[in-house]
Amino acid sequence: MSVDISQQHDVIREAKEVLSHHAKSFRLAALFLPKAKANDAAIVYQFCREVDDAVDEAPSLMSAKQEVDRLRAELCGERAPSPAVESYLAVSNRLQIPDFVAQDLLEGVASDLYDVEIQSKDELGRYCYRVAGTVGLMMCAVLGVHDKSAWPFAIDLGLGMQMTNIARDVLEDAKRRRVYIPASFLHNENATSSQIQDQTITSQALSKTIDHLLVHAENCYSRARTGMRFIPMRARLAIFIAMRVYRSIGISLQKKHNSNPFHGRTIVSSFGKAIAVLHGILDFCDPRTWFMQQPQKSLFYKDWNELR
């Protein structure tokens, strides 16, 4: 597919509007990307948003299934693609994003078609890889990272961000009959997934469970930080900032709300985001991030292919 995305001004403008409306943290980080990479990142995000909305915004289960089937067919070339899928396929072809990445993303989103109860840490890792680690792999190509040794670190960043999402959105997800906190984590606090869904879990048990989840997210962020050296210098700052801004959500949840997400969605203030940006700049300037570092052991895998 020989499409020059850089000349498709309407496509890029629409993609940026989607990014601006739905992903304020990523929009902030994108300001620090070179223009061409920011355009490609917006198109990738727009595609990922269409995949996510296929399930979350569908008016019925049947409609959601039809949307997932449509996306599968469009990705495989079995039917004409929607504008968002067409734009993604053009970027994917130009940047050589492997076909399995979008398919794995769709597989993860499709797993949300029915009630969700994650049972184990391994299951959590697999889910987070599919819905977020895949986005990390897409972004490797967007940022010009061609060394596959960088893939595990990109996946780790996706895992960390998704677990931060899970910690923040417990109440919202429960209303959709979804519990992503592993039952094994809850069992450690003598709690169950059912208590999350009907909101009868004690504040103490919930807070301790969220803290445990965020420890795992921190492991992923720490590993991702050691892989930043793979990113070209011009784009690296944006990813440091994105990581810091997203990580600040979990920190705010812990400090302001005692790790209890039942208060509602945690919002990071403009001042808090400004501090996160500053920390991202300091990370970028830290010479230790320029060279090979020994990463922490992953809490989720020995080889990232286990997550697939």
C-alpha positions as semicolon CSV with decimal commas, in nm:
position;residue;x (nm);y (nm);z (nm)
1;M;0,000;0,000;0,000
2;S;0,185;0,306;-0,126
3;V;0,014;0,593;0,053
4;D;0,205;0,906;0,157
5;I;0,055;0,972;0,497
6;S;0,253;1,295;0,538
7;Q;0,048;1,450;0,255
8;Q;-0,291;1,340;0,384
9;H;-0,361;1,655;0,582
10;D;-0,724;1,573;0,654
11;V;-0,636;1,226;0,781
12;I;-0,365;1,360;1,008
13;R;-0,583;1,642;1,139
14;E;-0,862;1,399;1,227
15;A;-0,619;1,161;1,395
16;K;-0,476;1,444;1,605
17;E;-0,826;1,549;1,706
18;V;-0,894;1,195;1,830
19;L;-0,566;1,196;2,022
20;S;-0,636;1,538;2,171
21;H;-0,987;1,442;2,285
22;H;-0,919;1,096;2,427
23;A;-0,555;1,092;2,539
24;K;-0,447;1,415;2,704
25;S;-0,137;1,256;2,858
26;F;-0,016;1,122;2,524
27;R;-0,105;1,451;2,354
28;L;0,125;1,630;2,598
29;A;0,412;1,391;2,525
30;A;0,353;1,412;2,149
31;L;0,437;1,784;2,164
32;F;0,798;1,679;2,214
33;L;0,809;1,448;1,909
34;P;0,939;1,549;1,566
35;K;0,643;1,644;1,347
36;A;0,652;1,339;1,118
37;K;0,672;1,098;1,411
38;A;0,394;1,284;1,594
39;N;0,174;1,245;1,285
40;D;0,240;0,871;1,265
41;A;0,183;0,833;1,639
42;A;-0,155;1,007;1,607
43;I;-0,261;0,772;1,328
44;V;-0,155;0,468;1,529
45;Y;-0,347;0,599;1,830
46;Q;-0,657;0,663;1,618
47;F;-0,649;0,302;1,496
48;C;-0,604;0,167;1,849
49;R;-0,895;0,385;1,961
50;E;-1,119;0,246;1,689
51;V;-1,030;-0,107;1,797
52;D;-1,101;-0,026;2,162
53;D;-1,428;0,152;2,084
54;A;-1,544;-0,145;1,874
55;V;-1,620;-0,323;2,202
56;D;-1,658;-0,048;2,462
57;E;-1,885;0,179;2,260
58;A;-2,096;-0,086;2,087
59;P;-2,469;-0,067;2,171
60;S;-2,499;-0,446;2,212
61;L;-2,293;-0,763;2,237
62;M;-2,396;-0,865;1,886
63;S;-2,289;-0,528;1,749
64;A;-1,954;-0,555;1,930
65;K;-1,892;-0,899;1,780
66;Q;-1,974;-0,766;1,435
67;E;-1,732;-0,478;1,482
68;V;-1,452;-0,714;1,588
69;D;-1,521;-0,935;1,286
70;R;-1,517;-0,628;1,063
71;L;-1,180;-0,517;1,195
72;R;-1,032;-0,865;1,151
73;A;-1,152;-0,874;0,791
74;E;-1,017;-0,524;0,720
75;L;-0,676;-0,603;0,867
76;C;-0,656;-0,919;0,656
77;G;-0,761;-0,742;0,338
78;E;-1,087;-0,934;0,312
79;R;-1,298;-0,616;0,296
80;A;-1,247;-0,247;0,230
81;P;-1,097;-0,079;0,539
82;S;-1,242;0,210;0,733
83;P;-1,043;0,536;0,708
84;A;-0,871;0,473;1,043
85;V;-0,772;0,118;0,947
86;E;-0,662;0,228;0,600
87;S;-0,440;0,498;0,749
88;Y;-0,293;0,254;1,001
89;L;-0,222;-0,004;0,730
90;A;-0,043;0,261;0,526
91;V;0,175;0,357;0,823
92;S;0,227;-0,008;0,916
93;N;0,340;-0,092;0,563
94;R;0,574;0,206;0,542
95;L;0,729;0,149;0,885
96;Q;0,717;-0,233;0,864
97;I;0,513;-0,294;1,177
98;P;0,466;-0,674;1,196
99;D;0,115;-0,792;1,109
100;F;0,081;-0,994;1,431
101;V;0,092;-0,677;1,643
102;A;-0,247;-0,542;1,532
103;Q;-0,394;-0,892;1,541
104;D;-0,276;-0,939;1,901
105;L;-0,427;-0,603;1,994
106;L;-0,759;-0,705;1,845
107;E;-0,742;-1,038;2,029
108;G;-0,698;-0,853;2,358
109;V;-0,988;-0,618;2,295
110;A;-1,208;-0,909;2,187
111;S;-1,148;-1,072;2,526
112;D;-1,352;-0,784;2,674
113;L;-1,665;-0,893;2,489
114;Y;-1,784;-1,090;2,790
115;D;-1,756;-1,054;3,168
116;V;-1,392;-1,045;3,273
117;E;-1,234;-1,198;3,582
118;I;-0,856;-1,220;3,565
119;Q;-0,735;-1,513;3,773
120;S;-0,356;-1,490;3,788
121;K;-0,054;-1,268;3,735
122;D;0,026;-1,459;3,414
123;E;-0,321;-1,389;3,280
124;L;-0,287;-1,023;3,373
125;G;0,046;-1,001;3,189
126;R;-0,102;-1,160;2,877
127;Y;-0,399;-0,925;2,875
128;C;-0,183;-0,616;2,931
129;Y;0,052;-0,723;2,651
130;R;-0,233;-0,762;2,405
131;V;-0,408;-0,432;2,474
132;A;-0,105;-0,215;2,557
133;G;0,226;-0,394;2,500
134;T;0,130;-0,418;2,135
135;V;0,102;-0,040;2,123
136;G;0,459;-0,027;2,253
137;L;0,569;-0,244;1,960
138;M;0,386;-0,016;1,717
139;M;0,558;0,284;1,869
140;C;0,900;0,123;1,825
141;A;0,848;0,145;1,451
142;V;0,703;0,496;1,473
143;L;1,004;0,620;1,670
144;G;1,257;0,456;1,440
145;V;1,363;0,181;1,679
146;H;1,469;-0,112;1,459
147;D;1,661;-0,328;1,708
148;K;1,433;-0,608;1,827
149;S;1,627;-0,612;2,154
150;A;1,419;-0,306;2,240
151;W;1,087;-0,488;2,208
152;P;1,068;-0,625;2,566
153;F;1,125;-0,276;2,708
154;A;0,857;-0,125;2,486
155;I;0,621;-0,399;2,599
156;D;0,712;-0,331;2,963
157;L;0,615;0,034;2,922
158;G;0,280;-0,076;2,782
159;L;0,231;-0,319;3,069
160;G;0,309;-0,053;3,328
161;M;0,070;0,197;3,173
162;Q;-0,209;-0,059;3,141
163;M;-0,175;-0,166;3,505
164;T;-0,191;0,201;3,602
165;N;-0,513;0,220;3,398
166;I;-0,649;-0,087;3,575
167;A;-0,571;0,058;3,918
168;R;-0,737;0,389;3,829
169;D;-1,047;0,243;3,660
170;V;-1,151;-0,030;3,904
171;L;-1,492;0,125;3,967
172;E;-1,562;0,204;3,603
173;D;-1,459;-0,147;3,495
174;A;-1,667;-0,311;3,770
175;K;-1,976;-0,142;3,627
176;R;-1,896;-0,316;3,298
177;R;-1,864;-0,651;3,480
178;R;-1,487;-0,653;3,436
179;V;-1,231;-0,719;3,708
180;Y;-0,873;-0,704;3,586
181;I;-0,714;-0,727;3,931
182;P;-0,600;-1,090;3,953
183;A;-0,803;-1,308;4,185
184;S;-0,471;-1,428;4,330
185;F;-0,392;-1,069;4,440
186;L;-0,734;-1,034;4,600
187;H;-0,703;-1,372;4,770
188;N;-0,397;-1,240;4,955
189;E;-0,629;-0,988;5,122
190;N;-0,914;-1,238;5,179
191;A;-1,117;-1,068;4,907
192;T;-1,281;-1,179;4,582
193;S;-1,363;-1,048;4,236
194;S;-1,732;-1,053;4,328
195;Q;-1,664;-0,808;4,610
196;I;-1,507;-0,573;4,358
197;Q;-1,810;-0,596;4,130
198;D;-2,065;-0,532;4,403
199;Q;-1,836;-0,285;4,586
200;T;-1,844;-0,472;4,917
201;I;-1,468;-0,513;4,945
202;T;-1,323;-0,334;5,247
203;S;-1,125;-0,018;5,187
204;Q;-0,822;-0,172;5,354
205;A;-0,827;-0,482;5,136
206;L;-0,879;-0,279;4,820
207;S;-0,603;-0,032;4,903
208;K;-0,352;-0,309;4,976
209;T;-0,444;-0,487;4,654
210;I;-0,403;-0,169;4,450
211;D;-0,066;-0,104;4,613
212;H;0,039;-0,458;4,518
213;L;-0,072;-0,400;4,159
214;L;0,118;-0,072;4,139
215;V;0,435;-0,244;4,266
216;H;0,410;-0,463;3,956
217;A;0,354;-0,154;3,742
218;E;0,667;0,004;3,895
219;N;0,866;-0,305;3,798
220;C;0,755;-0,251;3,439
221;Y;0,833;0,122;3,443
222;S;1,178;0,051;3,587
223;R;1,253;-0,202;3,312
224;A;1,121;0,035;3,045
225;R;1,354;0,307;3,171
226;T;1,659;0,088;3,112
227;G;1,551;0,041;2,750
228;M;1,517;0,410;2,664
229;R;1,867;0,406;2,514
230;F;1,725;0,232;2,206
231;I;1,509;0,533;2,117
232;P;1,669;0,800;1,894
233;M;1,766;1,101;2,102
234;R;1,518;1,342;1,941
235;A;1,218;1,122;2,027
236;R;1,343;0,988;2,358
237;L;1,237;1,290;2,562
238;A;0,873;1,246;2,458
239;I;0,866;0,888;2,584
240;F;1,030;0,977;2,914
241;I;0,762;1,243;2,959
242;A;0,479;1,005;2,862
243;M;0,604;0,752;3,116
244;R;0,636;1,009;3,392
245;V;0,293;1,162;3,326
246;Y;0,124;0,822;3,322
247;R;0,314;0,700;3,627
248;S;0,194;1,009;3,814
249;I;-0,163;0,874;3,793
250;G;-0,072;0,580;4,015
251;I;0,127;0,802;4,251
252;S;-0,168;1,042;4,280
253;L;-0,405;0,751;4,346
254;Q;-0,184;0,636;4,631
255;K;-0,110;0,973;4,788
256;K;-0,439;1,159;4,743
257;H;-0,686;0,872;4,770
258;N;-0,504;0,617;4,986
259;S;-0,498;0,372;4,693
260;N;-0,877;0,350;4,691
261;P;-1,010;0,387;4,333
262;F;-1,375;0,372;4,444
263;H;-1,366;0,749;4,492
264;G;-1,382;0,781;4,111
265;R;-1,130;0,838;3,834
266;T;-0,801;0,987;3,953
267;I;-0,710;1,306;3,767
268;V;-0,362;1,454;3,769
269;S;-0,370;1,833;3,797
270;S;-0,200;2,063;3,549
271;F;0,062;2,135;3,814
272;G;0,113;1,763;3,867
273;K;0,160;1,712;3,494
274;A;0,408;1,999;3,484
275;I;0,611;1,829;3,761
276;A;0,594;1,501;3,568
277;V;0,724;1,677;3,255
278;L;1,010;1,821;3,460
279;H;1,095;1,474;3,592
280;G;1,084;1,341;3,237
281;I;1,334;1,606;3,129
282;L;1,561;1,514;3,421
283;D;1,536;1,147;3,323
284;F;1,632;1,240;2,969
285;C;1,937;1,431;3,094
286;D;2,050;1,149;3,326
287;P;2,364;0,996;3,168
288;R;2,275;0,659;3,320
289;T;1,987;0,631;3,071
290;W;2,222;0,669;2,775
291;F;2,410;0,343;2,824
292;M;2,345;-0,024;2,885
293;Q;2,196;-0,095;3,225
294;Q;2,107;-0,425;3,386
295;P;1,727;-0,426;3,407
296;Q;1,534;-0,565;3,700
297;K;1,398;-0,913;3,653
298;S;1,054;-0,901;3,495
299;L;0,770;-1,008;3,722
300;F;0,570;-1,125;3,420
301;Y;0,790;-1,320;3,180
302;K;1,126;-1,471;3,099
303;D;1,072;-1,425;2,725
304;W;0,812;-1,173;2,606
305;N;0,675;-1,427;2,357
306;E;0,522;-1,605;2,656
307;L;0,273;-1,318;2,672
308;R;0,133;-1,391;2,328
